[in-house]
């Protein structure tokens, strides 16, 4: 998916590290591995990283403290927690420490990949300043007026559909997973038994894509959804 | 017993009682001194006024008669008159050149002004068992004639002594009573503390069901005891839930794990093509995901039952939650072919965790979708039932027979009819755990036809 991302992986479990490294390398990313918290902190300070992936339970220096230190030193590198700590408050704790995203183990490589892409993208966007108008191909969103047009024609969306589309467009060209949508669009910390994402997505698609020559919203099999320029 | 006595004196209530007794004694003493001083002052002032009056009349009588025979006779008569009053404490003396002319005091060296005289126990026909103190004042009517008017304080001193005596006894009795009640209080305190200590030891020794017996009073120890009991109940519930989780994990994850192993073994033995292997791997991954979702649900139930979330409860409008749930579920219901309506009474509000409450709604709605055929109506309502905020999720599906309604909340319980539908069998257990965290109950009823689940929150104090 385009440019290579340089990733620092701070993870004490060698098996997980191997799984992550292989999985990300397959998609063209460069992964460096630090097996302890201390080691990770040194590498995070000394070398350039596009993303830092941190386990929470590390020997010596734990992940939460590590992230707090990095942020305390003024580092703004995108950080993603990758951890078995899946308690109700753990996620909030991790994000409050300064991480950009929080993913619990076990996880699919496609999920990790999507989140790595999303956090690197987020940092680019922040660098470019907040934009109240978004555009992908012929689709335009006005975040203030809450209006959407495609090829100049108004697309009438419900508030939830608007938020869903906004999240897709912010990550245009990159796959977003079902869990990312549940967490970011509906702010749900649990996984419902029913097809919430699928139902909303099919409604959004029928409004955005129906009647146009080319589809913009695509299903990525086994991974999630992506919006691409038509 | 002696150790009990020593401990008794060391108890807080005994110390309080002793302090109280000391304070009481001090204030009593101060009171007595004040009363005594006031009494003495007013008595003496009164006495001075009287003797002043008497001396003035004597002097007036003496001077009025002066031209005739120097007035000595008039003064003598006046004193004799005054002495006729029976049982009087008044004393008089009129003397000329050291010889008594009238009165009931022996002659004395003439002294002018106010002064005190002391006489032995009995003198001049007066009796008693202690000395007589006389307070009065004297004047020289002329250079030989001396007059003294005063009062014998003997009787006054006697009654004063009587009053002090009564005061003394009252004080002594109060001190004794206060000390005794202090001891009694200390003893009952000590007895309660001993009971609590014994109960704690007994619990530590393994009799986990033991509780501190209630005495039916409302004192601080009783409250401490009931707080400790409540804490013990809570701990026991937590231990129970932990035990439950571990046994659930041990027993119920066994089945899906067995299935997974069976599937892999079958692939190992029978698969010949790449497609066979790919299919088996996909199925195994799906099995793993299912196992993990059970695991997550179990952990979440345990975490909710631990109750730590209660610290972060906030005011939650049920109407807003219903609206959120409706926005989320409307498309799902449409796709599943369920007419869905949601309505909310804006006044219903509870204290709680909005995320968890939404999960509670979501579990009940998921349940309605999963266990009813296409076309069955589903409704979500919030409102008030009396003074209790409620939410009701109802459907027009097949419902649950009355006898099964308690069992569905049990972990991993799946009714025979629903063995084939997806789900971990933990949805309602999780819903119940969330409800109980909020002090709410879930009642399953007949929607005629269908199932009606009512979550009733506790009434809010105004």
PDB file of C-alpha atoms in Angstrom, chain A residues 55-174:
ATOM      1  CA  UNK A  55       2.849  -4.096  24.629  1.00  0.00           C
ATOM      2  CA  UNK A  56       1.587  -3.040  28.040  1.00  0.00           C
ATOM      3  CA  UNK A  57       3.098  -5.747  30.170  1.00  0.00           C
ATOM      4  CA  UNK A  58       6.828  -5.578  29.554  1.00  0.00           C
ATOM      5  CA  UNK A  59       9.712  -6.696  31.735  1.00  0.00           C
ATOM      6  CA  UNK A  60      11.472  -3.817  33.484  1.00  0.00           C
ATOM      7  CA  UNK A  61       9.680  -0.754  32.191  1.00  0.00           C
ATOM      8  CA  UNK A  62       5.957  -1.289  31.577  1.00  0.00           C
ATOM      9  CA  UNK A  63       4.288  -0.021  28.420  1.00  0.00           C
ATOM     10  CA  UNK A  64       2.063   2.561  30.080  1.00  0.00           C
ATOM     11  CA  UNK A  65       5.018   4.256  31.793  1.00  0.00           C
ATOM     12  CA  UNK A  66       7.030   4.076  28.600  1.00  0.00           C
ATOM     13  CA  UNK A  67       4.333   5.894  26.638  1.00  0.00           C
ATOM     14  CA  UNK A  68       3.883   8.491  29.379  1.00  0.00           C
ATOM     15  CA  UNK A  69       7.660   9.153  29.339  1.00  0.00           C
ATOM     16  CA  UNK A  70       7.788   9.498  25.559  1.00  0.00           C
ATOM     17  CA  UNK A  71       4.871  11.922  25.598  1.00  0.00           C
ATOM     18  CA  UNK A  72       6.408  13.744  28.556  1.00  0.00           C
ATOM     19  CA  UNK A  73       9.538  14.278  26.501  1.00  0.00           C
ATOM     20  CA  UNK A  74       7.449  15.895  23.786  1.00  0.00           C
ATOM     21  CA  UNK A  75       7.473  13.021  21.297  1.00  0.00           C
ATOM     22  CA  UNK A  76       4.475  13.038  18.934  1.00  0.00           C
ATOM     23  CA  UNK A  77       5.181   9.744  17.192  1.00  0.00           C
ATOM     24  CA  UNK A  78       1.959   7.750  16.600  1.00  0.00           C
ATOM     25  CA  UNK A  79       1.713   5.060  19.286  1.00  0.00           C
ATOM     26  CA  UNK A  80      -0.453   1.971  19.248  1.00  0.00           C
ATOM     27  CA  UNK A  81      -0.935  -0.301  22.231  1.00  0.00           C
ATOM     28  CA  UNK A  82      -1.042  -4.015  21.473  1.00  0.00           C
ATOM     29  CA  UNK A  83      -1.935  -5.863  24.642  1.00  0.00           C
ATOM     30  CA  UNK A  84      -3.829  -8.635  26.390  1.00  0.00           C
ATOM     31  CA  UNK A  85      -5.190  -6.128  28.904  1.00  0.00           C
ATOM     32  CA  UNK A  86      -8.808  -5.946  27.765  1.00  0.00           C
ATOM     33  CA  UNK A  87     -10.525  -4.695  30.931  1.00  0.00           C
ATOM     34  CA  UNK A  88     -13.245  -2.081  30.838  1.00  0.00           C
ATOM     35  CA  UNK A  89     -10.928   0.739  31.886  1.00  0.00           C
ATOM     36  CA  UNK A  90      -7.687  -0.487  30.346  1.00  0.00           C
ATOM     37  CA  UNK A  91      -8.374   1.049  26.963  1.00  0.00           C
ATOM     38  CA  UNK A  92      -9.241   4.440  28.427  1.00  0.00           C
ATOM     39  CA  UNK A  93      -6.120   4.260  30.584  1.00  0.00           C
ATOM     40  CA  UNK A  94      -3.963   3.506  27.562  1.00  0.00           C
ATOM     41  CA  UNK A  95      -5.422   6.329  25.464  1.00  0.00           C
ATOM     42  CA  UNK A  96      -5.119   8.740  28.384  1.00  0.00           C
ATOM     43  CA  UNK A  97      -1.440   7.867  28.673  1.00  0.00           C
ATOM     44  CA  UNK A  98      -1.028   9.332  25.197  1.00  0.00           C
ATOM     45  CA  UNK A  99      -1.465   6.395  22.823  1.00  0.00           C
ATOM     46  CA  UNK A 100      -3.345   6.953  19.555  1.00  0.00           C
ATOM     47  CA  UNK A 101      -5.009   3.566  19.433  1.00  0.00           C
ATOM     48  CA  UNK A 102      -5.492   0.479  21.536  1.00  0.00           C
ATOM     49  CA  UNK A 103      -5.758  -3.030  20.148  1.00  0.00           C
ATOM     50  CA  UNK A 104      -6.222  -6.119  22.291  1.00  0.00           C
ATOM     51  CA  UNK A 105      -4.728  -9.543  21.670  1.00  0.00           C
ATOM     52  CA  UNK A 106      -5.506 -11.818  20.006  1.00  0.00           C
ATOM     53  CA  UNK A 107      -5.881  -9.853  16.789  1.00  0.00           C
ATOM     54  CA  UNK A 108      -5.775 -10.446  13.072  1.00  0.00           C
ATOM     55  CA  UNK A 109      -2.854  -9.015  11.107  1.00  0.00           C
ATOM     56  CA  UNK A 110      -5.386  -7.254   8.866  1.00  0.00           C
ATOM     57  CA  UNK A 111      -6.764  -5.455  11.947  1.00  0.00           C
ATOM     58  CA  UNK A 112      -3.288  -4.368  13.088  1.00  0.00           C
ATOM     59  CA  UNK A 113      -2.384  -3.260   9.592  1.00  0.00           C
ATOM     60  CA  UNK A 114      -5.539  -1.167   9.268  1.00  0.00           C
ATOM     61  CA  UNK A 115      -4.846   0.518  12.588  1.00  0.00           C
ATOM     62  CA  UNK A 116      -1.198   1.182  11.782  1.00  0.00           C
ATOM     63  CA  UNK A 117      -2.337   2.826   8.559  1.00  0.00           C
ATOM     64  CA  UNK A 118      -4.974   4.840  10.389  1.00  0.00           C
ATOM     65  CA  UNK A 119      -2.609   6.216  13.036  1.00  0.00           C
ATOM     66  CA  UNK A 120       0.071   7.199  10.521  1.00  0.00           C
ATOM     67  CA  UNK A 121      -2.596   8.893   8.435  1.00  0.00           C
ATOM     68  CA  UNK A 122      -3.910  10.691  11.499  1.00  0.00           C
ATOM     69  CA  UNK A 123      -0.511  12.192  12.187  1.00  0.00           C
ATOM     70  CA  UNK A 124      -0.259  13.497   8.617  1.00  0.00           C
ATOM     71  CA  UNK A 125      -3.654  15.077   8.876  1.00  0.00           C
ATOM     72  CA  UNK A 126      -2.825  16.827  12.124  1.00  0.00           C
ATOM     73  CA  UNK A 127       0.321  18.143  10.462  1.00  0.00           C
ATOM     74  CA  UNK A 128      -1.787  19.608   7.650  1.00  0.00           C
ATOM     75  CA  UNK A 129      -4.172  21.294  10.077  1.00  0.00           C
ATOM     76  CA  UNK A 130      -7.842  20.588  10.593  1.00  0.00           C
ATOM     77  CA  UNK A 131      -9.860  20.695   7.452  1.00  0.00           C
ATOM     78  CA  UNK A 132     -13.602  21.242   7.562  1.00  0.00           C
ATOM     79  CA  UNK A 133     -14.041  20.102   3.967  1.00  0.00           C
ATOM     80  CA  UNK A 134     -13.166  16.591   2.909  1.00  0.00           C
ATOM     81  CA  UNK A 135     -12.936  15.266  -0.604  1.00  0.00           C
ATOM     82  CA  UNK A 136     -12.446  11.876  -2.209  1.00  0.00           C
ATOM     83  CA  UNK A 137     -12.778  11.794  -5.987  1.00  0.00           C
ATOM     84  CA  UNK A 138     -16.132  13.348  -6.800  1.00  0.00           C
ATOM     85  CA  UNK A 139     -17.401  13.030  -3.242  1.00  0.00           C
ATOM     86  CA  UNK A 140     -17.295  16.111  -1.053  1.00  0.00           C
ATOM     87  CA  UNK A 141     -18.175  16.466   2.626  1.00  0.00           C
ATOM     88  CA  UNK A 142     -18.714  19.739   4.447  1.00  0.00           C
ATOM     89  CA  UNK A 143     -18.185  18.935   8.135  1.00  0.00           C
ATOM     90  CA  UNK A 144     -19.630  22.232   9.341  1.00  0.00           C
ATOM     91  CA  UNK A 145     -22.752  22.366   7.164  1.00  0.00           C
ATOM     92  CA  UNK A 146     -23.093  18.566   7.507  1.00  0.00           C
ATOM     93  CA  UNK A 147     -23.708  18.208   3.774  1.00  0.00           C
ATOM     94  CA  UNK A 148     -22.464  15.647   1.264  1.00  0.00           C
ATOM     95  CA  UNK A 149     -22.394  15.861  -2.524  1.00  0.00           C
ATOM     96  CA  UNK A 150     -21.274  13.436  -5.167  1.00  0.00           C
ATOM     97  CA  UNK A 151     -20.651  14.765  -8.650  1.00  0.00           C
ATOM     98  CA  UNK A 152     -22.385  17.907  -7.394  1.00  0.00           C
ATOM     99  CA  UNK A 153     -25.613  16.074  -6.459  1.00  0.00           C
ATOM    100  CA  UNK A 154     -26.682  16.278  -2.827  1.00  0.00           C
ATOM    101  CA  UNK A 155     -26.574  12.995  -0.926  1.00  0.00           C
ATOM    102  CA  UNK A 156     -29.018  12.997   1.964  1.00  0.00           C
ATOM    103  CA  UNK A 157     -27.580  11.167   5.006  1.00  0.00           C
ATOM    104  CA  UNK A 158     -28.808  10.355   8.510  1.00  0.00           C
ATOM    105  CA  UNK A 159     -26.473  11.597  11.296  1.00  0.00           C
ATOM    106  CA  UNK A 160     -25.071   8.112  11.903  1.00  0.00           C
ATOM    107  CA  UNK A 161     -24.487   7.579   8.190  1.00  0.00           C
ATOM    108  CA  UNK A 162     -22.705  10.910   8.030  1.00  0.00           C
ATOM    109  CA  UNK A 163     -20.337   9.926  10.840  1.00  0.00           C
ATOM    110  CA  UNK A 164     -19.694   6.584   9.195  1.00  0.00           C
ATOM    111  CA  UNK A 165     -18.885   8.236   5.878  1.00  0.00           C
ATOM    112  CA  UNK A 166     -16.717  10.855   7.604  1.00  0.00           C
ATOM    113  CA  UNK A 167     -14.630   8.139   9.217  1.00  0.00           C
ATOM    114  CA  UNK A 168     -14.256   6.290   5.910  1.00  0.00           C
ATOM    115  CA  UNK A 169     -13.279   9.483   4.072  1.00  0.00           C
ATOM    116  CA  UNK A 170     -10.751  10.485   6.736  1.00  0.00           C
ATOM    117  CA  UNK A 171      -9.132   7.117   6.060  1.00  0.00           C
ATOM    118  CA  UNK A 172      -9.700   7.210   2.307  1.00  0.00           C
ATOM    119  CA  UNK A 173      -7.673   4.618   0.458  1.00  0.00           C
ATOM    120  CA  UNK A 174      -7.022   2.669   3.650  1.00  0.00           C
TER     121      UNK A 174
END
